[in-house]
Amino acid sequence: MKVVGLVAVLVGVLLAPSLAPPAAAQAQTASQFYTSYRAAFEKAKKVEDLLPFMAKKNVDQMNQTAPAERAQMFEMLKMMGAITDVKIVKETPTTTGATLDVTALDPDKKPAKGKIDLVKEGGAWKLAAETWS
């Protein structure tokens, strides 16, 4: 897969085969899961640190990418995801999981709105897509 295509997927996502999360994580709400993901995103040093939070389709795409390209994509992902003051405004259940409406401040401290699509896989929340405007 070309870097550009994979970067496009990761940017849309913001971002290892599914790991079984602890029982406490499975009881989380969608909002609690996303808050945990954002904390992990801030601390992440490589894209593999985020894979336990990602939907299987995104993990599969990442696993098809050469290791050298993963590092470049991770740096771009971190730049695109450099938001602060994240607030979840609304959580809406969907047939496959939930959609979160989110606000934040972009790197220039300007207001940004986000739409976060989460899915349930194996009883655990996973990040399917993340878009910001």
Coordinates of N, CA and C in Angstrom, one line a residue:
M1 N 0.8 -1.2 0.0 CA 0.0 0.0 0.0 C 0.9 1.2 0.0
K2 N 0.6 2.2 -0.8 CA 1.3 3.4 -0.8 C 1.2 4.2 0.4
V3 N 2.2 5.0 0.8 CA 2.2 5.8 2.0 C 1.1 6.8 1.9
V4 N 0.8 7.4 0.8 CA -0.2 8.4 0.7 C -1.6 7.8 1.0
G5 N -1.9 6.6 0.5 CA -3.1 6.0 0.8 C -3.3 5.6 2.2
L6 N -2.2 5.1 2.8 CA -2.3 4.8 4.2 C -2.4 6.0 5.1
V7 N -1.6 7.1 4.7 CA -1.7 8.3 5.5 C -3.1 8.8 5.5
A8 N -3.8 8.8 4.3 CA -5.2 9.2 4.2 C -6.1 8.4 5.1
V9 N -5.9 7.2 5.2 CA -6.7 6.3 6.1 C -6.4 6.7 7.6
L10 N -5.1 6.9 7.9 CA -4.8 7.3 9.3 C -5.3 8.6 9.7
V11 N -5.2 9.6 8.7 CA -5.7 10.9 9.0 C -7.2 10.9 9.3
G12 N -7.9 10.1 8.5 CA -9.3 9.9 8.7 C -9.6 9.2 10.0
V13 N -8.7 8.4 10.4 CA -8.9 7.6 11.7 C -8.3 8.4 12.8
L14 N -7.3 9.2 12.6 CA -6.5 9.8 13.6 C -6.2 8.8 14.6
L15 N -5.7 9.2 12.9 CA -5.0 8.0 13.3 C -4.9 7.5 13.0
A16 N -1.7 -4.2 15.8 CA -1.5 -5.6 16.1 C -2.8 -6.3 16.1
P17 N -3.0 -7.3 15.7 CA -4.2 -8.0 15.8 C -4.9 -7.6 17.1
S18 N -6.2 -7.5 17.1 CA -6.9 -7.0 18.3 C -6.5 -7.8 19.5
L19 N -6.1 -7.0 20.5 CA -5.8 -7.5 21.8 C -7.0 -7.5 22.7
A20 N -7.2 -8.5 23.5 CA -8.3 -8.5 24.4 C -8.1 -7.5 25.5
P21 N -9.0 -6.5 25.6 CA -8.9 -5.5 26.6 C -9.2 -6.0 28.0
P22 N -8.8 -5.4 29.0 CA -9.2 -5.8 30.4 C -10.7 -5.7 30.5
A23 N -11.2 -6.5 31.5 CA -12.7 -6.5 31.7 C -13.2 -5.1 32.0
A24 N -12.5 -4.3 32.7 CA -12.9 -2.9 33.1 C -13.1 -2.1 31.8
A25 N -12.2 -2.3 30.8 CA -12.2 -1.5 29.6 C -13.5 -1.8 28.8
Q26 N -13.9 -3.1 28.9 CA -15.1 -3.5 28.1 C -16.4 -2.8 28.7
A27 N -16.4 -2.4 30.0 CA -17.5 -1.8 30.6 C -17.5 -0.3 30.3
Q28 N -16.6 0.2 29.6 CA -16.5 1.7 29.4 C -17.6 2.1 28.5
T29 N -18.0 3.4 28.6 CA -18.9 4.0 27.6 C -18.0 4.4 26.4
A30 N -18.6 4.8 25.4 CA -17.9 5.2 24.2 C -17.1 6.5 24.5
S31 N -17.6 7.4 25.3 CA -16.9 8.6 25.7 C -15.7 8.3 26.5
Q32 N -15.9 7.4 27.5 CA -14.7 7.0 28.3 C -13.6 6.3 27.5
F33 N -14.0 5.5 26.5 CA -13.0 4.9 25.7 C -12.3 5.9 24.9
Y34 N -13.0 6.9 24.3 CA -12.3 7.9 23.5 C -11.3 8.8 24.4
T35 N -11.8 9.0 25.6 CA -10.9 9.8 26.5 C -9.6 9.0 26.8
S36 N -9.8 7.7 27.0 CA -8.6 6.8 27.2 C -7.7 6.8 25.9
Y37 N -8.3 6.7 24.8 CA -7.6 6.8 23.5 C -6.8 8.1 23.4
R38 N -7.4 9.2 23.7 CA -6.7 10.5 23.6 C -5.5 10.5 24.5
A39 N -5.6 10.0 25.7 CA -4.5 9.9 26.7 C -3.4 9.1 26.1
A40 N -3.8 7.9 25.5 CA -2.7 7.0 24.9 C -2.1 7.7 23.7
F41 N -2.9 8.4 22.9 CA -2.4 9.1 21.7 C -1.3 10.1 22.1
E42 N -1.6 10.9 23.2 CA -0.6 11.9 23.7 C 0.7 11.2 24.1
K43 N 0.7 10.1 24.7 CA 1.9 9.4 25.2 C 2.6 8.5 24.1
A44 N 1.9 8.2 23.0 CA 2.4 7.2 22.1 C 3.7 7.7 21.5
K45 N 4.6 6.7 21.3 CA 5.9 7.0 20.7 C 6.0 6.3 19.3
K46 N 5.1 5.4 19.0 CA 5.1 4.8 17.7 C 3.6 4.3 17.5
V47 N 3.3 4.1 16.2 CA 2.0 3.8 15.8 C 1.5 2.5 16.5
E48 N 2.4 1.6 16.7 CA 2.0 0.3 17.4 C 1.4 0.5 18.8
D49 N 1.8 1.6 19.4 CA 1.2 1.9 20.7 C -0.3 2.2 20.6
L50 N -0.8 2.5 19.4 CA -2.2 2.9 19.3 C -3.0 1.7 18.7
L51 N -2.4 0.7 18.2 CA -3.1 -0.4 17.6 C -4.2 -1.1 18.4
P52 N -4.0 -1.2 19.7 CA -5.1 -1.8 20.6 C -6.3 -1.0 20.6
F53 N -6.3 0.3 20.2 CA -7.5 1.1 20.2 C -8.2 1.2 18.8
M54 N -7.5 0.6 17.8 CA -8.0 0.8 16.4 C -8.9 -0.4 16.0
A55 N -9.8 -0.1 15.2 CA -10.7 -1.1 14.6 C -9.9 -2.0 13.7
K56 N -10.3 -3.2 13.6 CA -9.6 -4.3 12.9 C -9.2 -3.9 11.5
K57 N -10.1 -3.2 10.7 CA -9.9 -2.8 9.4 C -8.7 -1.9 9.3
N58 N -8.5 -1.0 10.3 CA -7.4 -0.1 10.3 C -6.1 -0.8 10.7
V59 N -6.2 -1.7 11.6 CA -5.0 -2.5 12.0 C -4.5 -3.3 10.9
D60 N -5.5 -3.9 10.1 CA -5.1 -4.7 8.9 C -4.3 -3.8 7.9
Q61 N -4.8 -2.6 7.7 CA -4.2 -1.7 6.7 C -2.7 -1.4 7.2
M62 N -2.6 -1.1 8.5 CA -1.4 -0.8 9.1 C -0.4 -1.9 9.0
N63 N -0.9 -3.1 9.2 CA 0.0 -4.3 9.1 C 0.5 -4.6 7.7
Q64 N -0.1 -4.0 6.7 CA 0.3 -4.2 5.3 C 1.3 -3.1 4.9
T65 N 1.7 -2.2 5.8 CA 2.6 -1.1 5.5 C 4.0 -1.5 6.0
A66 N 5.0 -1.2 5.2 CA 6.4 -1.4 5.6 C 6.7 -0.6 6.9
P67 N 7.5 -1.2 7.7 CA 7.9 -0.6 9.0 C 8.4 0.8 8.8
A68 N 9.3 1.1 7.8 CA 9.8 2.4 7.6 C 8.7 3.4 7.3
E69 N 7.7 3.0 6.6 CA 6.6 3.9 6.2 C 5.7 4.1 7.4
R70 N 5.6 3.2 8.3 CA 4.8 3.4 9.5 C 5.3 4.5 10.4
A71 N 6.6 4.6 10.5 CA 7.2 5.7 11.3 C 6.9 7.1 10.7
Q72 N 6.9 7.2 9.4 CA 6.6 8.4 8.7 C 5.1 8.7 8.9
M73 N 4.3 7.7 8.8 CA 2.8 7.9 9.0 C 2.5 8.4 10.4
F74 N 3.2 7.8 11.3 CA 3.0 8.1 12.7 C 3.3 9.6 13.0
E75 N 4.4 10.1 12.4 CA 4.8 11.5 12.6 C 3.7 12.4 12.0
M76 N 3.2 12.0 10.9 CA 2.1 12.8 10.3 C 0.8 12.7 11.1
L77 N 0.5 11.6 11.6 CA -0.6 11.4 12.5 C -0.5 12.2 13.7
K78 N 0.6 12.3 14.3 CA 0.8 13.1 15.5 C 0.7 14.6 15.2
M79 N 1.1 15.0 14.1 CA 1.0 16.4 13.7 C -0.5 16.7 13.4
M80 N -1.2 15.9 12.7 CA -2.6 16.1 12.4 C -3.5 16.0 13.7
G81 N -3.0 15.2 14.7 CA -3.8 15.0 15.9 C -3.4 15.9 17.0
A82 N -2.6 17.0 16.7 CA -2.2 17.9 17.8 C -3.3 18.8 18.2
I83 N -4.2 18.3 18.9 CA -5.3 19.1 19.4 C -5.3 19.1 20.9
T84 N -5.9 20.1 21.5 CA -6.0 20.2 23.0 C -7.4 20.6 23.4
D85 N -7.6 20.5 24.7 CA -8.9 20.9 25.3 C -10.1 20.1 24.6
V86 N -9.9 18.8 24.5 CA -10.9 18.0 23.9 C -12.1 17.8 24.8
K87 N -13.3 18.1 24.2 CA -14.5 18.0 25.0 C -15.5 17.2 24.2
I88 N -16.1 16.2 24.8 CA -17.2 15.4 24.1 C -18.5 16.1 24.3
V89 N -19.1 16.5 23.2 CA -20.4 17.3 23.3 C -21.6 16.4 23.3
K90 N -21.5 15.3 22.5 CA -22.6 14.4 22.3 C -22.2 13.0 22.0
E91 N -22.8 12.0 22.6 CA -22.6 10.6 22.3 C -23.9 10.0 21.7
T92 N -23.8 9.5 20.5 CA -25.0 9.0 19.8 C -24.8 7.5 19.5
P93 N -25.6 6.6 20.0 CA -25.4 5.2 19.7 C -25.8 4.9 18.2
T94 N -25.0 4.0 17.6 CA -25.3 3.6 16.2 C -25.5 2.1 16.2
T95 N -25.8 1.5 15.1 CA -26.0 0.1 15.0 C -24.8 -0.7 15.2
T96 N -23.6 -0.1 15.0 CA -22.3 -0.8 15.1 C -21.5 -0.3 16.3
G97 N -21.9 0.8 17.0 CA -21.2 1.3 18.1 C -21.7 2.7 18.5
A98 N -20.9 3.7 18.2 CA -21.4 5.1 18.6 C -20.6 6.1 17.8
T99 N -21.2 7.3 17.7 CA -20.6 8.5 17.1 C -20.5 9.5 18.2
L100 N -19.4 10.2 18.3 CA -19.2 11.2 19.2 C -19.0 12.5 18.5
D101 N -19.7 13.6 19.0 CA -19.4 14.9 18.5 C -18.5 15.6 19.5
V102 N -17.4 16.1 19.0 CA -16.3 16.6 19.9 C -15.9 18.0 19.5
T103 N -15.5 18.8 20.5 CA -14.8 20.0 20.2 C -13.4 20.0 20.8
A104 N -12.6 20.9 20.3 CA -11.2 21.0 20.7 C -10.6 22.3 20.2
L105 N -9.3 22.5 20.6 CA -8.6 23.6 20.0 C -7.5 23.0 19.1
D106 N -7.4 23.6 17.9 CA -6.3 23.1 17.0 C -5.0 23.7 17.4
P107 N -3.9 23.3 16.7 CA -2.5 23.8 17.2 C -2.4 25.3 17.2
D108 N -3.3 26.0 16.4 CA -3.3 27.5 16.5 C -4.2 28.1 17.5
K109 N -4.8 27.2 18.4 CA -5.7 27.5 19.4 C -7.0 28.0 18.9
K110 N -7.4 27.6 17.7 CA -8.7 27.9 17.1 C -9.6 26.8 17.3
P111 N -10.9 27.1 17.5 CA -11.9 26.0 17.7 C -11.9 25.0 16.6
A112 N -12.1 23.7 16.9 CA -12.2 22.7 15.9 C -13.4 21.8 16.4
K113 N -14.0 21.2 15.4 CA -15.1 20.2 15.6 C -14.7 18.9 15.1
G114 N -15.0 17.9 15.9 CA -14.6 16.5 15.4 C -15.8 15.6 15.4
K115 N -15.7 14.6 14.6 CA -16.7 13.5 14.5 C -15.9 12.2 14.7
I116 N -16.2 11.5 15.7 CA -15.5 10.2 16.1 C -16.4 9.1 15.9
D117 N -16.1 8.1 15.0 CA -16.9 6.9 14.8 C -16.2 5.8 15.6
L118 N -16.9 5.2 16.5 CA -16.4 4.0 17.2 C -17.3 2.8 16.9
V119 N -16.6 1.6 16.9 CA -17.3 0.4 16.7 C -17.1 -0.5 17.9
K120 N -17.9 -1.5 18.1 CA -17.7 -2.5 19.1 C -17.2 -3.8 18.3
E121 N -16.1 -4.3 18.7 CA -15.5 -5.5 18.2 C -15.1 -6.4 19.3
G122 N -15.7 -7.6 19.3 CA -15.5 -8.5 20.4 C -15.9 -7.9 21.8
G123 N -16.9 -7.1 21.8 CA -17.4 -6.5 23.0 C -16.6 -5.3 23.5
A124 N -15.5 -4.9 22.8 CA -14.7 -3.8 23.2 C -14.8 -2.6 22.2
W125 N -14.7 -1.4 22.6 CA -14.7 -0.2 21.8 C -13.5 -0.2 21.0
K126 N -13.6 0.3 19.7 CA -12.4 0.5 18.8 C -12.7 1.7 18.0
L127 N -11.6 2.4 17.7 CA -11.7 3.7 16.9 C -11.8 3.3 15.4
A128 N -12.9 3.7 14.7 CA -13.0 3.4 13.3 C -12.6 4.6 12.5
A129 N -13.0 5.8 12.9 CA -12.6 7.0 12.1 C -12.7 8.2 13.0
E130 N -11.9 9.2 12.6 CA -11.8 10.4 13.4 C -11.6 11.5 12.3
T131 N -12.6 12.5 12.3 CA -12.4 13.6 11.3 C -12.6 14.9 12.1
W132 N -11.8 15.9 11.6 CA -11.8 17.2 12.2 C -12.0 18.3 11.2
S133 N -12.7 19.4 11.6 CA -12.9 20.5 10.7 C -12.8 21.8 11.6

